XYZ file of C-alpha atoms in Angstrom:
348
model
C 0.030 0.310 -0.095
C 1.519 3.301 -1.197
C 0.744 6.554 0.473
C 2.142 9.860 1.402
C 4.655 9.691 4.520
C 3.378 10.665 7.719
C 4.088 10.354 11.300
C 2.938 7.184 13.440
C 2.306 7.777 16.867
C 1.000 4.966 19.498
C 0.972 3.639 22.927
C 1.810 0.343 24.313
C 1.805 -1.180 27.915
C 3.413 -4.383 29.192
C 3.021 -6.060 32.362
C 5.747 -8.047 34.435
C 4.504 -10.500 37.076
C 6.364 -9.954 40.457
C 8.014 -12.737 42.440
C 7.109 -12.407 46.212
C 9.005 -13.660 49.199
C 9.159 -13.522 53.080
C 12.106 -12.581 55.769
C 11.641 -13.086 59.184
C 12.350 -10.256 61.604
C 15.053 -10.613 64.249
C 12.705 -10.457 67.509
C 11.701 -12.487 70.099
C 8.369 -13.603 68.379
C 8.009 -17.112 66.943
C 9.079 -17.694 63.273
C 6.161 -19.009 62.886
C 3.886 -16.136 64.342
C 5.387 -13.485 61.952
C 5.195 -15.497 58.715
C 1.705 -16.096 59.332
C 0.835 -12.554 60.215
C 2.758 -11.162 57.108
C 1.076 -14.118 54.457
C -2.248 -12.610 55.883
C -1.405 -9.130 54.160
C -1.888 -9.779 50.361
C -3.292 -12.477 48.673
C -2.793 -13.594 44.963
C -0.138 -12.736 42.661
C 1.474 -9.127 42.154
C 1.772 -7.348 38.857
C 3.768 -4.701 37.915
C 4.686 -2.318 34.881
C 8.438 -1.264 35.406
C 11.019 -0.554 32.894
C 13.926 1.736 31.904
C 12.614 4.523 29.634
C 14.668 6.013 26.587
C 14.138 9.887 27.549
C 11.806 11.354 30.059
C 11.054 9.755 33.562
C 8.288 7.340 33.910
C 6.578 5.991 36.846
C 6.968 2.216 38.142
C 3.609 0.796 39.008
C 2.769 -2.047 41.075
C -0.507 -3.779 41.993
C -0.944 -5.845 45.392
C -4.462 -7.064 46.833
C -4.571 -6.352 50.693
C -6.219 -8.647 53.023
C -8.830 -7.479 54.994
C -8.316 -3.455 54.477
C -10.835 -2.595 57.131
C -8.138 -3.299 59.997
C -5.309 -1.378 58.123
C -4.097 2.042 58.961
C -1.339 2.915 56.659
C 0.578 0.704 53.596
C 4.097 2.468 53.077
C 6.757 1.165 50.676
C 10.377 1.763 49.360
C 12.373 0.197 46.640
C 15.728 -0.504 45.789
C 17.545 -0.041 42.434
C 20.772 -2.799 42.204
C 23.699 -0.730 43.905
C 21.444 2.579 44.202
C 19.598 4.214 47.206
C 15.901 3.582 47.956
C 12.963 5.417 46.787
C 9.781 5.891 48.165
C 6.693 4.233 46.669
C 3.280 5.954 47.250
C 0.219 3.555 47.536
C -3.124 4.362 46.805
C -4.842 2.973 50.485
C -7.555 4.652 51.903
C -8.901 3.867 54.891
C -12.482 2.539 55.291
C -13.037 -0.184 53.411
C -15.231 -2.904 54.085
C -14.809 -5.499 51.489
C -12.248 -8.748 52.234
C -9.552 -7.613 49.868
C -8.665 -4.141 48.255
C -6.717 -3.799 45.301
C -3.871 -0.910 45.591
C -1.665 0.503 43.639
C 1.933 1.492 44.375
C 3.948 4.167 42.139
C 7.711 5.319 42.130
C 9.933 7.105 39.537
C 11.922 5.675 37.238
C 14.489 7.470 35.530
C 16.573 7.037 32.013
C 19.895 6.476 33.968
C 18.589 3.825 36.505
C 20.009 0.008 36.054
C 17.567 -2.853 34.870
C 17.439 -5.510 36.892
C 15.509 -7.189 39.783
C 14.457 -4.249 42.612
C 13.851 -4.951 46.057
C 10.362 -3.792 46.996
C 9.524 -4.089 50.674
C 5.875 -3.022 51.801
C 5.198 -2.031 55.198
C 1.334 -2.515 56.501
C 0.493 -1.257 59.894
C -2.942 -3.068 61.374
C -4.525 -2.881 64.674
C -2.742 -5.789 65.723
C 1.110 -4.449 64.736
C 3.132 -3.943 61.890
C 4.534 -6.358 59.275
C 7.112 -5.611 56.362
C 6.881 -7.825 53.415
C 9.383 -8.304 50.495
C 9.134 -8.541 46.880
C 11.301 -8.992 43.837
C 10.457 -6.771 40.708
C 12.483 -7.430 37.725
C 12.685 -3.870 35.989
C 13.296 -4.439 32.090
C 16.284 -2.854 30.385
C 15.659 0.001 27.914
C 14.100 -1.067 24.579
C 16.185 -1.139 21.525
C 16.372 -1.545 17.843
C 19.461 -3.558 16.992
C 19.190 -4.458 13.610
C 16.998 -3.806 10.593
C 17.278 -5.134 6.984
C 15.100 -4.761 3.566
C 15.315 -8.227 1.523
C 15.788 -7.779 -1.509
C 18.047 -4.885 -1.757
C 18.378 -3.685 -4.011
C 14.607 -4.072 -5.456
C 14.110 -4.800 -8.847
C 10.920 -4.032 -10.336
C 9.663 -6.312 -13.182
C 7.272 -4.821 -15.532
C 4.011 -6.094 -15.230
C 4.567 -7.876 -12.309
C 4.308 -7.053 -8.637
C 7.374 -7.801 -6.319
C 7.747 -9.118 -2.641
C 9.526 -7.297 -0.504
C 10.375 -8.360 3.206
C 11.309 -6.670 6.355
C 13.183 -8.065 9.396
C 13.970 -6.589 12.458
C 15.673 -7.079 15.649
C 14.058 -5.200 18.506
C 14.872 -5.771 22.238
C 12.086 -5.307 24.831
C 9.285 -3.325 22.780
C 5.446 -4.011 23.324
C 4.764 -3.535 19.473
C 6.625 -2.655 16.260
C 5.793 -1.629 12.902
C 7.337 -0.237 9.957
C 7.291 1.913 6.961
C 9.052 1.988 3.519
C 9.669 5.547 2.457
C 10.929 6.826 -0.722
C 13.484 9.383 0.086
C 12.367 11.509 -3.369
C 9.019 11.335 -3.340
C 8.103 10.517 0.103
C 5.623 8.095 -0.842
C 5.561 4.948 1.629
C 4.562 1.305 1.772
C 2.980 1.095 5.186
C 3.613 -2.822 6.854
C 1.815 -2.038 9.899
C 2.749 -4.332 12.929
C 5.128 -6.436 12.851
C 4.961 -9.817 13.599
C 7.183 -11.432 16.337
C 7.929 -14.776 15.056
C 9.157 -18.368 16.926
C 13.052 -17.025 16.429
C 12.296 -13.790 17.864
C 12.830 -11.562 14.318
C 9.817 -9.029 13.848
C 8.908 -9.395 10.342
C 6.492 -8.269 7.699
C 5.982 -8.105 3.888
C 4.408 -6.113 1.205
C 4.382 -6.013 -2.712
C 6.153 -3.186 -5.159
C 4.240 -2.442 -8.024
C 6.053 -2.018 -11.147
C 5.668 2.031 -11.148
C 6.918 2.320 -7.571
C 9.764 5.354 -7.624
C 13.281 4.529 -8.009
C 16.003 5.431 -6.168
C 17.149 5.776 -2.241
C 14.263 4.509 -0.143
C 14.416 4.044 3.961
C 12.950 1.508 5.913
C 11.688 3.171 9.146
C 11.072 0.895 12.174
C 8.859 1.935 15.271
C 9.426 0.248 18.034
C 7.007 1.387 20.763
C 6.207 0.575 24.963
C 4.788 2.661 27.517
C 3.891 5.615 25.726
C 7.474 6.019 24.357
C 8.159 5.651 20.679
C 12.189 4.492 19.341
C 12.466 4.730 15.646
C 15.290 3.144 13.779
C 16.381 3.438 9.957
C 17.904 1.460 7.202
C 18.640 2.374 3.485
C 17.856 0.522 0.716
C 17.656 1.129 -2.739
C 14.796 0.294 -5.825
C 15.901 0.013 -9.076
C 13.329 1.045 -12.308
C 11.617 -2.101 -14.390
C 13.011 -2.759 -18.053
C 10.724 -1.111 -20.453
C 9.067 1.202 -18.017
C 5.821 0.319 -15.927
C 2.458 -0.711 -16.966
C -0.862 1.482 -17.206
C -2.510 -0.522 -14.811
C -5.030 1.359 -11.932
C -3.526 1.360 -8.676
C -5.666 -0.276 -5.696
C -5.086 0.171 -2.084
C -6.623 -1.519 1.036
C -7.130 -0.649 4.546
C -7.575 -2.912 7.576
C -8.840 -2.999 11.096
C -9.887 -5.024 13.915
C -10.402 -5.071 17.892
C -7.250 -4.704 19.677
C -8.227 -7.299 22.323
C -10.854 -10.045 22.151
C -11.829 -12.671 24.843
C -11.457 -16.067 23.697
C -14.396 -17.453 21.988
C -16.051 -14.142 21.198
C -16.948 -13.229 17.754
C -15.079 -10.226 16.424
C -14.634 -8.490 12.507
C -11.792 -7.982 10.391
C -12.916 -4.905 8.485
C -11.938 -2.325 5.813
C -12.294 -0.660 2.463
C -11.203 -0.742 -1.149
C -9.816 1.690 -3.325
C -9.067 1.515 -7.043
C -7.298 4.728 -7.767
C -8.979 7.274 -5.589
C -12.409 5.669 -5.740
C -14.072 2.614 -4.234
C -13.584 -0.493 -5.444
C -17.214 -1.459 -5.665
C -17.964 -5.380 -5.434
C -14.274 -6.563 -5.439
C -13.499 -9.651 -3.828
C -10.674 -9.654 -1.206
C -8.751 -12.181 0.279
C -8.252 -12.433 4.489
C -5.321 -14.148 5.831
C -4.096 -14.827 9.237
C -1.002 -16.134 10.807
C -0.429 -17.506 14.349
C 1.671 -15.444 16.545
C 4.979 -17.021 16.869
C 4.500 -18.918 13.448
C 5.872 -17.601 10.100
C 3.357 -18.910 7.543
C 0.079 -16.911 6.834
C -3.328 -18.974 6.067
C -6.172 -18.233 3.568
C -8.838 -17.698 6.207
C -11.629 -16.777 3.642
C -13.131 -14.029 1.287
C -15.140 -10.707 1.763
C -16.801 -8.727 -1.061
C -16.633 -5.141 -1.034
C -20.088 -3.106 -0.995
C -20.991 -0.365 -3.443
C -18.803 2.079 -1.201
C -15.896 -0.040 -1.382
C -16.628 -1.645 2.413
C -15.714 -5.039 3.290
C -16.174 -7.001 6.489
C -15.606 -10.749 7.601
C -16.343 -12.339 10.956
C -14.179 -14.337 12.764
C -13.986 -16.074 16.096
C -11.299 -15.686 18.574
C -9.232 -18.470 19.118
C -5.394 -17.503 19.141
C -3.013 -14.246 19.126
C -2.068 -13.226 15.629
C -2.197 -11.571 12.656
C -4.324 -10.282 9.986
C -3.629 -9.135 6.510
C -6.261 -8.601 3.806
C -4.984 -8.828 -0.266
C -6.613 -7.136 -3.245
C -5.874 -9.220 -5.953
C -4.804 -8.095 -9.444
C -6.414 -8.112 -12.942
C -5.282 -7.213 -16.285
C -6.327 -3.588 -15.530
C -5.689 -3.386 -11.856
C -2.561 -3.771 -9.726
C -2.828 -6.053 -6.575
C -2.322 -4.859 -2.932
C -1.643 -5.861 0.185
C -3.131 -4.230 3.583
C -0.598 -3.742 6.733
C -0.648 -6.299 9.362
C -3.164 -6.140 12.118
C -2.458 -7.961 15.367
C -5.501 -9.044 17.430
C -4.684 -10.218 21.437
C -6.992 -12.874 22.039
C -7.604 -12.850 25.926
């Protein structure tokens, strides 16, 4: 899909499971008594969103399930990065709760100069029966990074009357989502690949097709890695060679794609969009809908959808597993084929 270049922005979040532990204080009371009392402070697992930011400071977030909150008068905490001084953790605990449990959220500042690794969190709960401190280990992820990106083939050699498949591969560390564009340095036209699929070998990949009228010359692969509202951009150069004998006179096609970002397992959802021929709706065009399960490398044809008189199409699916959808517009003797960006659906 070829368009004028524009800035892409997105938000993304990630969750890390915490490992909790108990240490017994040095006191004359029995270890068993303290272990029971401390274990009674929290239930279930704890979760956190914690990573080193690229630039601006962020808040690390931890969530805990506090038991018997009616008897609690205060919750305080500190967290200690490896080799650095402890920081205060502010909890949103409020007195007066009447339920058996209360979810509390703690926040603390994380800067770009802080170290990644296991941070030591200590949560102190004061009840009418006394005060206990429970330790946790919070894994704080490192800064995200783009360590490699390439386009294959390079150069892209256009062929008159044919579409040339172009694949993108990127190596990205600690990102929630990765997307890509292929941008002409001269015309600023681009092909949007959408979300790159993270495959079983750890690489992020995507593909599109270059038509024979694609501008020749220098191009740039732009990689966008996102996490927690911050976006990291990486670039790699490649080139395109014009087709021998020039380009054909076929009309251009284009297709958009959209779907729910998160779907509950077993629920139905729609993959939908619009098909264009030139600048107008591609009336009645039949498109192909493909799906690739997360962690795999191969797309499978899932069915067809027919565009309405206004060019809109939709196809209903039942949510079974995480993966990527992509829609293809088959070419004809008078119209070029087109491939949508990849669209990720998170099945929960």
